[in-house]
Coordinates of C-alpha atoms in Angstrom, one line a residue:
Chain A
X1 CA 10.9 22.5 16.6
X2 CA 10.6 19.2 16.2
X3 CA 7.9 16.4 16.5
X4 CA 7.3 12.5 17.5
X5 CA 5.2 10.6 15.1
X6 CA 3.8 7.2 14.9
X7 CA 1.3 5.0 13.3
X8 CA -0.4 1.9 14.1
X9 CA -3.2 -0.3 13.6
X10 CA -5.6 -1.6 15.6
X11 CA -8.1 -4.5 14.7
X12 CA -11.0 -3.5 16.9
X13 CA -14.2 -1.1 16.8
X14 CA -13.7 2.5 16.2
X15 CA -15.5 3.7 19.1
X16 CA -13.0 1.2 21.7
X17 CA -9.9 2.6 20.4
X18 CA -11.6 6.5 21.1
X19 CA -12.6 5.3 24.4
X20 CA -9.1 4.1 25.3
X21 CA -8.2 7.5 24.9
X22 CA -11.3 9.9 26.6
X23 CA -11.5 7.3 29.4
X24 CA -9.4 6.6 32.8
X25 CA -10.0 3.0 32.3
X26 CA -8.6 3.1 29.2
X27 CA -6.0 5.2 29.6
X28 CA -5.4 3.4 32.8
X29 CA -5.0 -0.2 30.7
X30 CA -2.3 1.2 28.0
X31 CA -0.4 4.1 29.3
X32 CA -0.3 4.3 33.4
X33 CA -3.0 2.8 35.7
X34 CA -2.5 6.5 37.6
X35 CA -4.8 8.4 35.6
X36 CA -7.1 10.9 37.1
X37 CA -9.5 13.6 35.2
X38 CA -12.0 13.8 32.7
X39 CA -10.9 13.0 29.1
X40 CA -13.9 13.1 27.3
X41 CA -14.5 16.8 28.6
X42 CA -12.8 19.8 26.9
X43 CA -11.1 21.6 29.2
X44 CA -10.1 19.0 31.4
X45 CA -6.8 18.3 33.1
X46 CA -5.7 14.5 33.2
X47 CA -3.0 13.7 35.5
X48 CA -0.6 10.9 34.1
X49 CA 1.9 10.0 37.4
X50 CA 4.1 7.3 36.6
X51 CA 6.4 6.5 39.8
X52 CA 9.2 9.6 40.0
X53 CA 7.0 11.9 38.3
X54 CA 4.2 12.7 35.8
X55 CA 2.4 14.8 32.9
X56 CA -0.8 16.7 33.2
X57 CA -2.7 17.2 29.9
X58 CA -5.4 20.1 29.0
X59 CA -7.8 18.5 26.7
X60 CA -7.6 20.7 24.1
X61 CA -10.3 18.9 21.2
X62 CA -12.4 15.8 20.9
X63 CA -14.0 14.7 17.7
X64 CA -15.8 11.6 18.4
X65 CA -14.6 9.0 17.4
X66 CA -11.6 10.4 15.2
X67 CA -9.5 12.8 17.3
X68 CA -7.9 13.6 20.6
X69 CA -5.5 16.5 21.3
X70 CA -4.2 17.3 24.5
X71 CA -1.8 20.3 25.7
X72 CA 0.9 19.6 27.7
X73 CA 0.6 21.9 30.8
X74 CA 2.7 20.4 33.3
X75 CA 5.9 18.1 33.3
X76 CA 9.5 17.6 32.4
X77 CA 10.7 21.1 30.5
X78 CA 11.5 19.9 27.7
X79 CA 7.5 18.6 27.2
X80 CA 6.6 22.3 27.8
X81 CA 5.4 23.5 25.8
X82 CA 4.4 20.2 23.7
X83 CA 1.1 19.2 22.0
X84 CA -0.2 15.7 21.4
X85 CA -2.5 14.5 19.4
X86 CA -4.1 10.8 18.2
X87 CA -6.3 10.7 14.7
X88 CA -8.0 7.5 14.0
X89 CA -9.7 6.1 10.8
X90 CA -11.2 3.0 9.5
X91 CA -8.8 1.4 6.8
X92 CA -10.1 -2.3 6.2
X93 CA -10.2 -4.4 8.7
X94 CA -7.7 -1.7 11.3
X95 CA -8.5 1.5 12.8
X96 CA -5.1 3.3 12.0
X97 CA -4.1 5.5 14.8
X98 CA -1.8 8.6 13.6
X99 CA -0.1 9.7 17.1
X100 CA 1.8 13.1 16.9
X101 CA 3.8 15.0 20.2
X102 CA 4.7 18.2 18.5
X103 CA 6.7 21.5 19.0
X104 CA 9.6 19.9 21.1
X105 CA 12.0 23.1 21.1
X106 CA 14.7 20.5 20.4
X107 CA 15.7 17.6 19.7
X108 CA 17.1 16.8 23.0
X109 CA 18.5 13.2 24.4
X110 CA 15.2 12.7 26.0
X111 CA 13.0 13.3 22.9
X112 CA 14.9 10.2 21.5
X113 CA 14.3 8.2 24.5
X114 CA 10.3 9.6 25.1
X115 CA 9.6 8.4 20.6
X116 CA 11.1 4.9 21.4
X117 CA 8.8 4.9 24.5
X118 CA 5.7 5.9 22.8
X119 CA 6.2 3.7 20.0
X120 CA 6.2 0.6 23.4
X121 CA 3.2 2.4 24.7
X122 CA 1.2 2.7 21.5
X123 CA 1.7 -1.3 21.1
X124 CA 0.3 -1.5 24.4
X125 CA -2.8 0.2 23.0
X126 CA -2.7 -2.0 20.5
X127 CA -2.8 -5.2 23.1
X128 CA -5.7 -3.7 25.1
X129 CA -7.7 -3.4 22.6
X130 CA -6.7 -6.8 20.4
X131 CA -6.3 -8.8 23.7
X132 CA -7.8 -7.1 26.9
X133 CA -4.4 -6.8 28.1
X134 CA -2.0 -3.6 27.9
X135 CA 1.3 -3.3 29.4
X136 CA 0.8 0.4 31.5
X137 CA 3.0 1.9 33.6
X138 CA 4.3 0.5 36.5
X139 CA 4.3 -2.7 34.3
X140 CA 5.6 -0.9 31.0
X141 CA 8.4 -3.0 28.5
X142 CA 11.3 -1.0 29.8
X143 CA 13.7 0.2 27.0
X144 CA 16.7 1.9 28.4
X145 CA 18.5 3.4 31.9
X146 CA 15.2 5.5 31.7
X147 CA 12.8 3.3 31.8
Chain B
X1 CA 13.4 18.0 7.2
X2 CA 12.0 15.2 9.6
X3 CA 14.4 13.2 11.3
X4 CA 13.5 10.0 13.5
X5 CA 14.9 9.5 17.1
X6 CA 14.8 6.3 18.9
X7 CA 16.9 5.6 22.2
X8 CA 17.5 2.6 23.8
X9 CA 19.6 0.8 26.7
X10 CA 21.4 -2.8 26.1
X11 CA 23.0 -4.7 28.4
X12 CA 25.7 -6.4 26.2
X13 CA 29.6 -5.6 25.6
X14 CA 29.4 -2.4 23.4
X15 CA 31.7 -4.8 21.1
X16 CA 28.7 -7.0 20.7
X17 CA 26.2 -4.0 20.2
X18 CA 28.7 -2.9 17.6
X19 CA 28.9 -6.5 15.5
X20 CA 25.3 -6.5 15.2
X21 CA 25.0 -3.2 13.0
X22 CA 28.5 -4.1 10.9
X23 CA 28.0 -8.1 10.5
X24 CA 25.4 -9.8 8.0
X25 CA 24.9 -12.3 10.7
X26 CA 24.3 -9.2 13.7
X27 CA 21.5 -7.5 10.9
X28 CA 20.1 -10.8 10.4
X29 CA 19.7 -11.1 13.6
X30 CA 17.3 -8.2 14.4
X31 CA 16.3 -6.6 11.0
X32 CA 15.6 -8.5 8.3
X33 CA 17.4 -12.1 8.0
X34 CA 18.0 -11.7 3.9
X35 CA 20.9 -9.2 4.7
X36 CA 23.6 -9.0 2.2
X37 CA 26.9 -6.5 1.7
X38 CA 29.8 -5.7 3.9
X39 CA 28.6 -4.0 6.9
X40 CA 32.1 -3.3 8.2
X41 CA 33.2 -1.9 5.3
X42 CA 33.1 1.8 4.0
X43 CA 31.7 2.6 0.8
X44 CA 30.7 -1.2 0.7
X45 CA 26.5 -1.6 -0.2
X46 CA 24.5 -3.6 2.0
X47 CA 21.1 -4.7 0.9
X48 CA 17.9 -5.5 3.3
X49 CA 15.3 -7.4 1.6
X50 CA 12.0 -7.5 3.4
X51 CA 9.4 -9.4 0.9
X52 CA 7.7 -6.8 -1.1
X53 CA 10.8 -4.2 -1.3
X54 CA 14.1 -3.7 0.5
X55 CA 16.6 -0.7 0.9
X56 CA 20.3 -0.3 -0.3
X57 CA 22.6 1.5 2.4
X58 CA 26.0 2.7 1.4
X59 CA 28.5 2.0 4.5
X60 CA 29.6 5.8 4.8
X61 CA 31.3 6.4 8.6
X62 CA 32.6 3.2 10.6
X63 CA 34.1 4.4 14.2
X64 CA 34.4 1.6 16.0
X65 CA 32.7 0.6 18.2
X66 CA 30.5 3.8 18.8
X67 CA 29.2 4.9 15.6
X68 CA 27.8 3.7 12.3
X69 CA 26.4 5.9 9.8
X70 CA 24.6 4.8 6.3
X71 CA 23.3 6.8 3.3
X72 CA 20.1 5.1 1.7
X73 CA 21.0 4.7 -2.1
X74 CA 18.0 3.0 -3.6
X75 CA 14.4 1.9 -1.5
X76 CA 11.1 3.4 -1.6
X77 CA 10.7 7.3 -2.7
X78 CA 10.5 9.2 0.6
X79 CA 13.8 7.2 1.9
X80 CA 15.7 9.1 -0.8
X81 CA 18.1 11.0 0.2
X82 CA 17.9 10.0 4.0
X83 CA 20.7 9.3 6.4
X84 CA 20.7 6.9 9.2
X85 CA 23.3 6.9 12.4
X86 CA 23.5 4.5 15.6
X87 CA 25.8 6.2 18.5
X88 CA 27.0 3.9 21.1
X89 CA 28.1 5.0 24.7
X90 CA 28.5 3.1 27.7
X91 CA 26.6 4.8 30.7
X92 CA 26.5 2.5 34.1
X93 CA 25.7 -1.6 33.1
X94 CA 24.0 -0.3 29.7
X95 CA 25.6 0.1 26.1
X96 CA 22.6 3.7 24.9
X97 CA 22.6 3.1 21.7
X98 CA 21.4 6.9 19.9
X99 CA 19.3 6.5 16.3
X100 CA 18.7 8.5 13.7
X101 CA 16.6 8.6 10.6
X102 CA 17.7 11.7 9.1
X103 CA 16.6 14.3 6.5
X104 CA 13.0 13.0 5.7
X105 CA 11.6 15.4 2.7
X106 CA 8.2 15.4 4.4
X107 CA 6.6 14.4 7.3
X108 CA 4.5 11.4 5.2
X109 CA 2.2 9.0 7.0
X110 CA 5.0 6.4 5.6
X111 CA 7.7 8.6 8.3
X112 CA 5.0 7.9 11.3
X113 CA 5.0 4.0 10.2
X114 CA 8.6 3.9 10.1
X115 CA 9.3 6.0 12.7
X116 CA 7.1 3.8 15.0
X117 CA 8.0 0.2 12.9
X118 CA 12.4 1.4 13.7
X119 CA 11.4 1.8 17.6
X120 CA 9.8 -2.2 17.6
X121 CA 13.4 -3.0 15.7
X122 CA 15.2 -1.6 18.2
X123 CA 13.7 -3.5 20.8
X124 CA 14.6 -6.3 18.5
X125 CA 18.4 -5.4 18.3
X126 CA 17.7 -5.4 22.4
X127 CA 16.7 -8.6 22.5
X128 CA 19.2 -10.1 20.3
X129 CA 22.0 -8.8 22.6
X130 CA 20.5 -9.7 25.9
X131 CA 18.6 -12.9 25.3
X132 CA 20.3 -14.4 22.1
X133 CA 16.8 -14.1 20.2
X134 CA 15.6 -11.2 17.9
X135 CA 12.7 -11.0 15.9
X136 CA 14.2 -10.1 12.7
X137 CA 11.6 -9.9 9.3
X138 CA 9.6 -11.8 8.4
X139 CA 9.5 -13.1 12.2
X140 CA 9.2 -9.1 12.8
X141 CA 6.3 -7.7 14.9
X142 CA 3.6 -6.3 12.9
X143 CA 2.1 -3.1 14.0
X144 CA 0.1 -1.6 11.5
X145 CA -2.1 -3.1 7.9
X146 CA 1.6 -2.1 6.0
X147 CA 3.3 -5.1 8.2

Protein backbone atom coordinates (compact mmCIF):
# COMPACT_ATOMS: atom_id res chain seq x y z
CA UNK A 1 0.00 0.00 0.00
CA UNK A 2 1.07 3.18 -0.50
CA UNK A 3 -0.06 6.81 0.15
CA UNK A 4 0.01 10.62 -1.43
CA UNK A 5 0.91 13.26 1.10
CA UNK A 6 1.06 16.89 1.11
CA UNK A 7 1.24 19.91 3.16
CA UNK A 8 0.49 23.53 2.77
CA UNK A 9 -0.34 26.65 4.22
CA UNK A 10 -2.88 28.83 3.84
CA UNK A 11 -3.04 32.53 5.18
CA UNK A 12 -6.82 32.82 5.71
CA UNK A 13 -9.54 32.07 8.50
CA UNK A 14 -9.87 28.51 9.64
CA UNK A 15 -13.48 28.17 9.07
CA UNK A 16 -12.86 29.37 4.91
CA UNK A 17 -10.31 26.83 4.23
CA UNK A 18 -13.16 23.98 6.02
CA UNK A 19 -15.71 25.46 3.89
CA UNK A 20 -13.65 25.11 0.70
CA UNK A 21 -13.81 21.68 1.45
CA UNK A 22 -17.74 20.78 2.82
CA UNK A 23 -18.99 23.17 0.21
CA UNK A 24 -19.76 22.90 -3.73
CA UNK A 25 -18.69 26.44 -4.12
CA UNK A 26 -15.69 25.80 -2.68
CA UNK A 27 -14.90 22.76 -3.98
CA UNK A 28 -16.15 24.14 -7.20
CA UNK A 29 -13.36 27.21 -7.04
CA UNK A 30 -10.17 24.81 -6.38
CA UNK A 31 -10.73 21.37 -7.58
CA UNK A 32 -13.51 21.12 -10.62
CA UNK A 33 -16.47 23.60 -10.99
CA UNK A 34 -18.46 20.07 -11.60
CA UNK A 35 -19.18 19.30 -8.15
CA UNK A 36 -22.53 17.97 -7.11
CA UNK A 37 -23.64 16.64 -3.40
CA UNK A 38 -23.59 17.50 0.03
CA UNK A 39 -20.08 17.77 1.69
CA UNK A 40 -20.87 18.97 4.92
CA UNK A 41 -23.26 15.87 5.48
CA UNK A 42 -21.96 12.42 6.51
CA UNK A 43 -22.86 10.06 4.32
CA UNK A 44 -22.98 11.94 1.30
CA UNK A 45 -21.80 11.17 -2.08
CA UNK A 46 -19.94 14.20 -4.07
CA UNK A 47 -19.58 13.74 -7.62
CA UNK A 48 -16.16 15.24 -8.90
CA UNK A 49 -16.56 15.04 -13.20
CA UNK A 50 -13.72 16.52 -14.69
CA UNK A 51 -14.15 16.26 -18.77
CA UNK A 52 -13.46 12.32 -19.72
CA UNK A 53 -14.34 11.08 -16.43
CA UNK A 54 -14.74 11.58 -12.69
CA UNK A 55 -14.54 10.43 -8.81
CA UNK A 56 -17.39 10.09 -6.42
CA UNK A 57 -16.58 10.48 -2.71
CA UNK A 58 -18.56 9.04 0.50
CA UNK A 59 -18.02 11.48 3.15
CA UNK A 60 -16.85 9.39 5.53
CA UNK A 61 -16.02 12.17 8.83
CA UNK A 62 -16.25 15.93 9.39
CA UNK A 63 -14.80 17.55 12.39
CA UNK A 64 -15.55 21.18 12.10
CA UNK A 65 -13.24 23.02 11.29
CA UNK A 66 -10.21 20.45 11.42
CA UNK A 67 -11.01 17.40 9.35
CA UNK A 68 -12.47 16.03 6.17
CA UNK A 69 -12.21 12.38 5.04
CA UNK A 70 -13.85 11.06 2.14
CA UNK A 71 -13.97 7.29 0.71
CA UNK A 72 -13.36 6.81 -2.63
CA UNK A 73 -16.47 4.84 -4.05
CA UNK A 74 -16.31 5.25 -7.59
CA UNK A 75 -13.53 5.98 -10.29
CA UNK A 76 -10.36 4.96 -12.02
CA UNK A 77 -9.33 1.28 -10.42
CA UNK A 78 -6.48 2.05 -9.21
CA UNK A 79 -8.39 4.90 -6.68
CA UNK A 80 -10.50 1.94 -5.55
CA UNK A 81 -10.32 1.40 -2.99
CA UNK A 82 -8.52 4.83 -1.75
CA UNK A 83 -9.19 7.06 1.17
CA UNK A 84 -8.55 10.81 1.44
CA UNK A 85 -8.39 12.90 3.93
CA UNK A 86 -7.45 16.90 4.68
CA UNK A 87 -6.49 17.97 8.59
CA UNK A 88 -6.16 21.67 9.20
CA UNK A 89 -4.62 23.60 12.21
CA UNK A 90 -3.72 27.09 13.12
CA UNK A 91 0.14 27.56 13.14
CA UNK A 92 0.84 31.43 13.26
CA UNK A 93 -0.32 33.37 10.87
CA UNK A 94 -1.27 29.86 8.29
CA UNK A 95 -3.77 27.29 8.59
CA UNK A 96 -1.54 24.20 7.61
CA UNK A 97 -3.53 21.77 5.61
CA UNK A 98 -2.13 17.98 5.90
CA UNK A 99 -3.76 16.31 2.66
CA UNK A 100 -3.37 12.42 2.65
CA UNK A 101 -4.93 9.75 -0.47
CA UNK A 102 -4.09 6.55 1.24
CA UNK A 103 -4.07 2.71 0.56
CA UNK A 104 -3.26 2.87 -3.22
CA UNK A 105 -2.59 -1.00 -3.82
CA UNK A 106 0.46 0.25 -5.72
CA UNK A 107 2.48 2.45 -6.67
CA UNK A 108 1.33 2.56 -10.22
CA UNK A 109 2.38 5.14 -13.13
CA UNK A 110 -0.69 7.07 -12.39
CA UNK A 111 -0.21 7.45 -8.57
CA UNK A 112 2.95 9.45 -9.70
CA UNK A 113 1.04 11.48 -12.05
CA UNK A 114 -2.41 11.95 -9.64
CA UNK A 115 0.61 13.27 -6.27
CA UNK A 116 2.09 15.84 -8.77
CA UNK A 117 -1.54 16.76 -9.67
CA UNK A 118 -2.69 17.21 -6.19
CA UNK A 119 0.21 19.02 -5.09
CA UNK A 120 -1.19 21.77 -8.52
CA UNK A 121 -4.65 21.45 -7.03
CA UNK A 122 -3.79 22.03 -3.38
CA UNK A 123 -2.05 25.43 -4.60
CA UNK A 124 -5.12 26.16 -6.13
CA UNK A 125 -6.70 25.98 -2.71
CA UNK A 126 -4.29 27.99 -1.61
CA UNK A 127 -5.14 30.86 -4.39
CA UNK A 128 -8.91 30.72 -3.57
CA UNK A 129 -8.61 31.25 -0.48
CA UNK A 130 -5.38 34.01 -0.51
CA UNK A 131 -6.75 35.63 -3.68
CA UNK A 132 -10.56 34.69 -4.57
CA UNK A 133 -9.16 32.99 -7.48
CA UNK A 134 -8.44 29.05 -7.95
CA UNK A 135 -7.38 27.42 -10.90
CA UNK A 136 -10.28 24.27 -11.00
CA UNK A 137 -10.73 21.87 -13.47
CA UNK A 138 -11.43 22.64 -16.86
CA UNK A 139 -8.95 25.53 -16.18
CA UNK A 140 -6.38 23.39 -14.04
CA UNK A 141 -2.21 24.07 -14.62
CA UNK A 142 -1.76 21.08 -16.80
CA UNK A 143 1.36 18.97 -15.87
CA UNK A 144 1.85 16.16 -18.32
CA UNK A 145 0.15 14.06 -21.52
CA UNK A 146 -2.52 13.45 -18.68
CA UNK A 147 -3.49 16.50 -17.89
CA UNK B 1 9.46 3.16 3.88
CA UNK B 2 7.73 6.18 2.19
CA UNK B 3 8.74 7.02 -1.12
CA UNK B 4 7.62 10.25 -3.09
CA UNK B 5 6.18 10.10 -6.70
CA UNK B 6 5.85 13.05 -8.98
CA UNK B 7 5.15 12.71 -12.84
CA UNK B 8 5.29 15.25 -15.27
CA UNK B 9 5.28 15.90 -19.16
CA UNK B 10 7.94 18.45 -21.01
CA UNK B 11 7.94 19.48 -24.16
CA UNK B 12 11.78 19.86 -24.74
CA UNK B 13 14.55 17.49 -26.52
CA UNK B 14 14.90 14.71 -23.88
CA UNK B 15 18.81 15.93 -24.32
CA UNK B 16 17.78 19.24 -22.86
CA UNK B 17 15.54 17.50 -20.07
CA UNK B 18 18.63 15.48 -19.38
CA UNK B 19 21.29 18.70 -19.03
CA UNK B 20 19.16 20.23 -16.63
CA UNK B 21 19.49 17.42 -13.87
CA UNK B 22 23.47 16.78 -14.79
CA UNK B 23 24.65 20.55 -15.37
CA UNK B 24 25.14 23.21 -12.43
CA UNK B 25 23.75 25.69 -14.86
CA UNK B 26 20.32 23.08 -15.69
CA UNK B 27 19.95 22.75 -11.43
CA UNK B 28 20.38 26.37 -11.17
CA UNK B 29 17.93 26.75 -13.29
CA UNK B 30 14.91 25.16 -11.53
CA UNK B 31 16.21 24.14 -7.95
CA UNK B 32 18.21 26.20 -6.15
CA UNK B 33 20.60 28.69 -8.10
CA UNK B 34 23.74 28.09 -5.36
CA UNK B 35 24.33 24.56 -7.10
CA UNK B 36 27.74 23.30 -6.85
CA UNK B 37 29.54 19.67 -7.90
CA UNK B 38 29.69 17.68 -11.03
CA UNK B 39 26.34 16.65 -11.95
CA UNK B 40 27.50 14.54 -14.84
CA UNK B 41 29.82 12.83 -12.99
CA UNK B 42 29.48 9.50 -10.94
CA UNK B 43 30.52 9.32 -7.51
CA UNK B 44 31.08 13.24 -7.93
CA UNK B 45 29.06 15.39 -4.74
CA UNK B 46 26.85 18.05 -5.68
CA UNK B 47 25.77 20.46 -3.09
CA UNK B 48 22.28 22.55 -3.09
CA UNK B 49 22.21 25.42 -0.82
CA UNK B 50 18.83 26.81 -0.03
CA UNK B 51 19.43 29.71 2.82
CA UNK B 52 18.96 28.06 6.11
CA UNK B 53 20.31 24.42 5.02
CA UNK B 54 21.11 22.52 1.85
CA UNK B 55 21.55 18.72 0.96
CA UNK B 56 24.66 16.79 -0.43
CA UNK B 57 23.80 14.21 -3.32
CA UNK B 58 26.35 11.68 -4.36
CA UNK B 59 26.05 11.24 -8.34
CA UNK B 60 25.44 7.36 -8.15
CA UNK B 61 23.81 6.08 -11.73
CA UNK B 62 24.23 8.37 -14.99
CA UNK B 63 22.39 6.64 -18.16
CA UNK B 64 22.16 8.99 -20.45
CA UNK B 65 19.79 10.60 -21.30
CA UNK B 66 16.95 8.64 -19.39
CA UNK B 67 18.06 8.24 -15.95
CA UNK B 68 19.71 9.92 -13.03
CA UNK B 69 19.88 8.52 -9.73
CA UNK B 70 21.41 10.33 -6.36
CA UNK B 71 22.09 9.11 -2.78
CA UNK B 72 21.56 11.97 -0.17
CA UNK B 73 24.92 12.03 1.94
CA UNK B 74 24.50 14.85 4.33
CA UNK B 75 20.97 17.35 4.81
CA UNK B 76 18.43 17.36 7.32
CA UNK B 77 17.76 14.01 9.61
CA UNK B 78 14.78 12.38 7.87
CA UNK B 79 16.66 12.78 4.25
CA UNK B 80 19.19 10.24 5.56
CA UNK B 81 19.50 7.47 3.95
CA UNK B 82 17.09 8.47 1.04
CA UNK B 83 17.47 7.92 -2.73
CA UNK B 84 16.17 10.04 -5.40
CA UNK B 85 15.67 8.92 -9.35
CA UNK B 86 14.37 11.07 -12.49
CA UNK B 87 13.39 8.42 -15.54
CA UNK B 88 13.06 10.06 -18.84
CA UNK B 89 10.97 8.55 -21.76
CA UNK B 90 9.73 10.11 -24.81
CA UNK B 91 5.89 9.38 -25.28
CA UNK B 92 4.18 11.47 -28.38
CA UNK B 93 5.58 15.48 -28.38
CA UNK B 94 6.43 15.07 -24.47
CA UNK B 95 9.84 14.04 -22.71
CA UNK B 96 7.62 12.08 -18.94
CA UNK B 97 9.95 12.60 -16.79
CA UNK B 98 9.33 9.70 -13.58
CA UNK B 99 10.49 10.97 -9.82
CA UNK B 100 11.35 9.45 -6.98
CA UNK B 101 12.06 10.27 -3.42
CA UNK B 102 12.89 7.01 -2.07
CA UNK B 103 13.22 5.13 1.31
CA UNK B 104 11.72 7.84 3.73
CA UNK B 105 12.16 6.27 7.45
CA UNK B 106 8.77 7.71 8.37
CA UNK B 107 6.02 9.28 6.96
CA UNK B 108 7.00 12.85 8.97
CA UNK B 109 4.93 16.00 8.37
CA UNK B 110 8.53 17.19 6.80
CA UNK B 111 7.81 14.07 3.86
CA UNK B 112 4.15 15.78 3.11
CA UNK B 113 6.14 19.34 2.79
CA UNK B 114 8.58 17.87 0.58
CA UNK B 115 6.59 15.68 -1.13
CA UNK B 116 4.22 18.52 -2.06
CA UNK B 117 7.36 21.49 -2.19
CA UNK B 118 9.32 18.57 -5.09
CA UNK B 119 5.87 18.61 -7.19
CA UNK B 120 6.04 22.89 -7.38
CA UNK B 121 9.92 22.04 -8.53
CA UNK B 122 9.01 20.02 -11.02
CA UNK B 123 6.77 22.37 -12.46
CA UNK B 124 9.83 24.57 -12.24
CA UNK B 125 12.15 22.14 -14.19
CA UNK B 126 8.89 22.40 -16.70
CA UNK B 127 9.08 25.72 -17.06
CA UNK B 128 12.65 26.06 -17.56
CA UNK B 129 12.53 23.65 -20.55
CA UNK B 130 9.55 25.08 -22.30
CA UNK B 131 9.70 28.80 -21.65
CA UNK B 132 13.49 29.43 -20.79
CA UNK B 133 12.36 30.65 -17.18
CA UNK B 134 12.33 28.53 -13.90
CA UNK B 135 11.70 29.60 -10.52
CA UNK B 136 14.72 28.15 -8.92
CA UNK B 137 15.23 29.17 -4.79
CA UNK B 138 15.12 31.67 -3.48
CA UNK B 139 12.82 32.92 -6.50
CA UNK B 140 11.00 29.39 -5.54
CA UNK B 141 7.24 29.35 -4.91
CA UNK B 142 6.43 29.19 -1.36
CA UNK B 143 3.70 26.99 -0.27
CA UNK B 144 3.66 26.48 3.30
CA UNK B 145 5.16 28.76 6.84
CA UNK B 146 8.63 26.25 6.15
CA UNK B 147 9.10 28.31 2.57
Amino acid sequence: MADILHRIGIKAPIQNVYQALTTNAGLAGWWTTDTKGEGDQVGSILEFRFGAGGFDMKVKELVAPTRVVWEVTDGPAEWLPTMISFDLREEGEYIILIFKHMNWQEPVEFMHHCSTKWAIFLMSLKSLLETGEGSPNPVDVKIDNWN
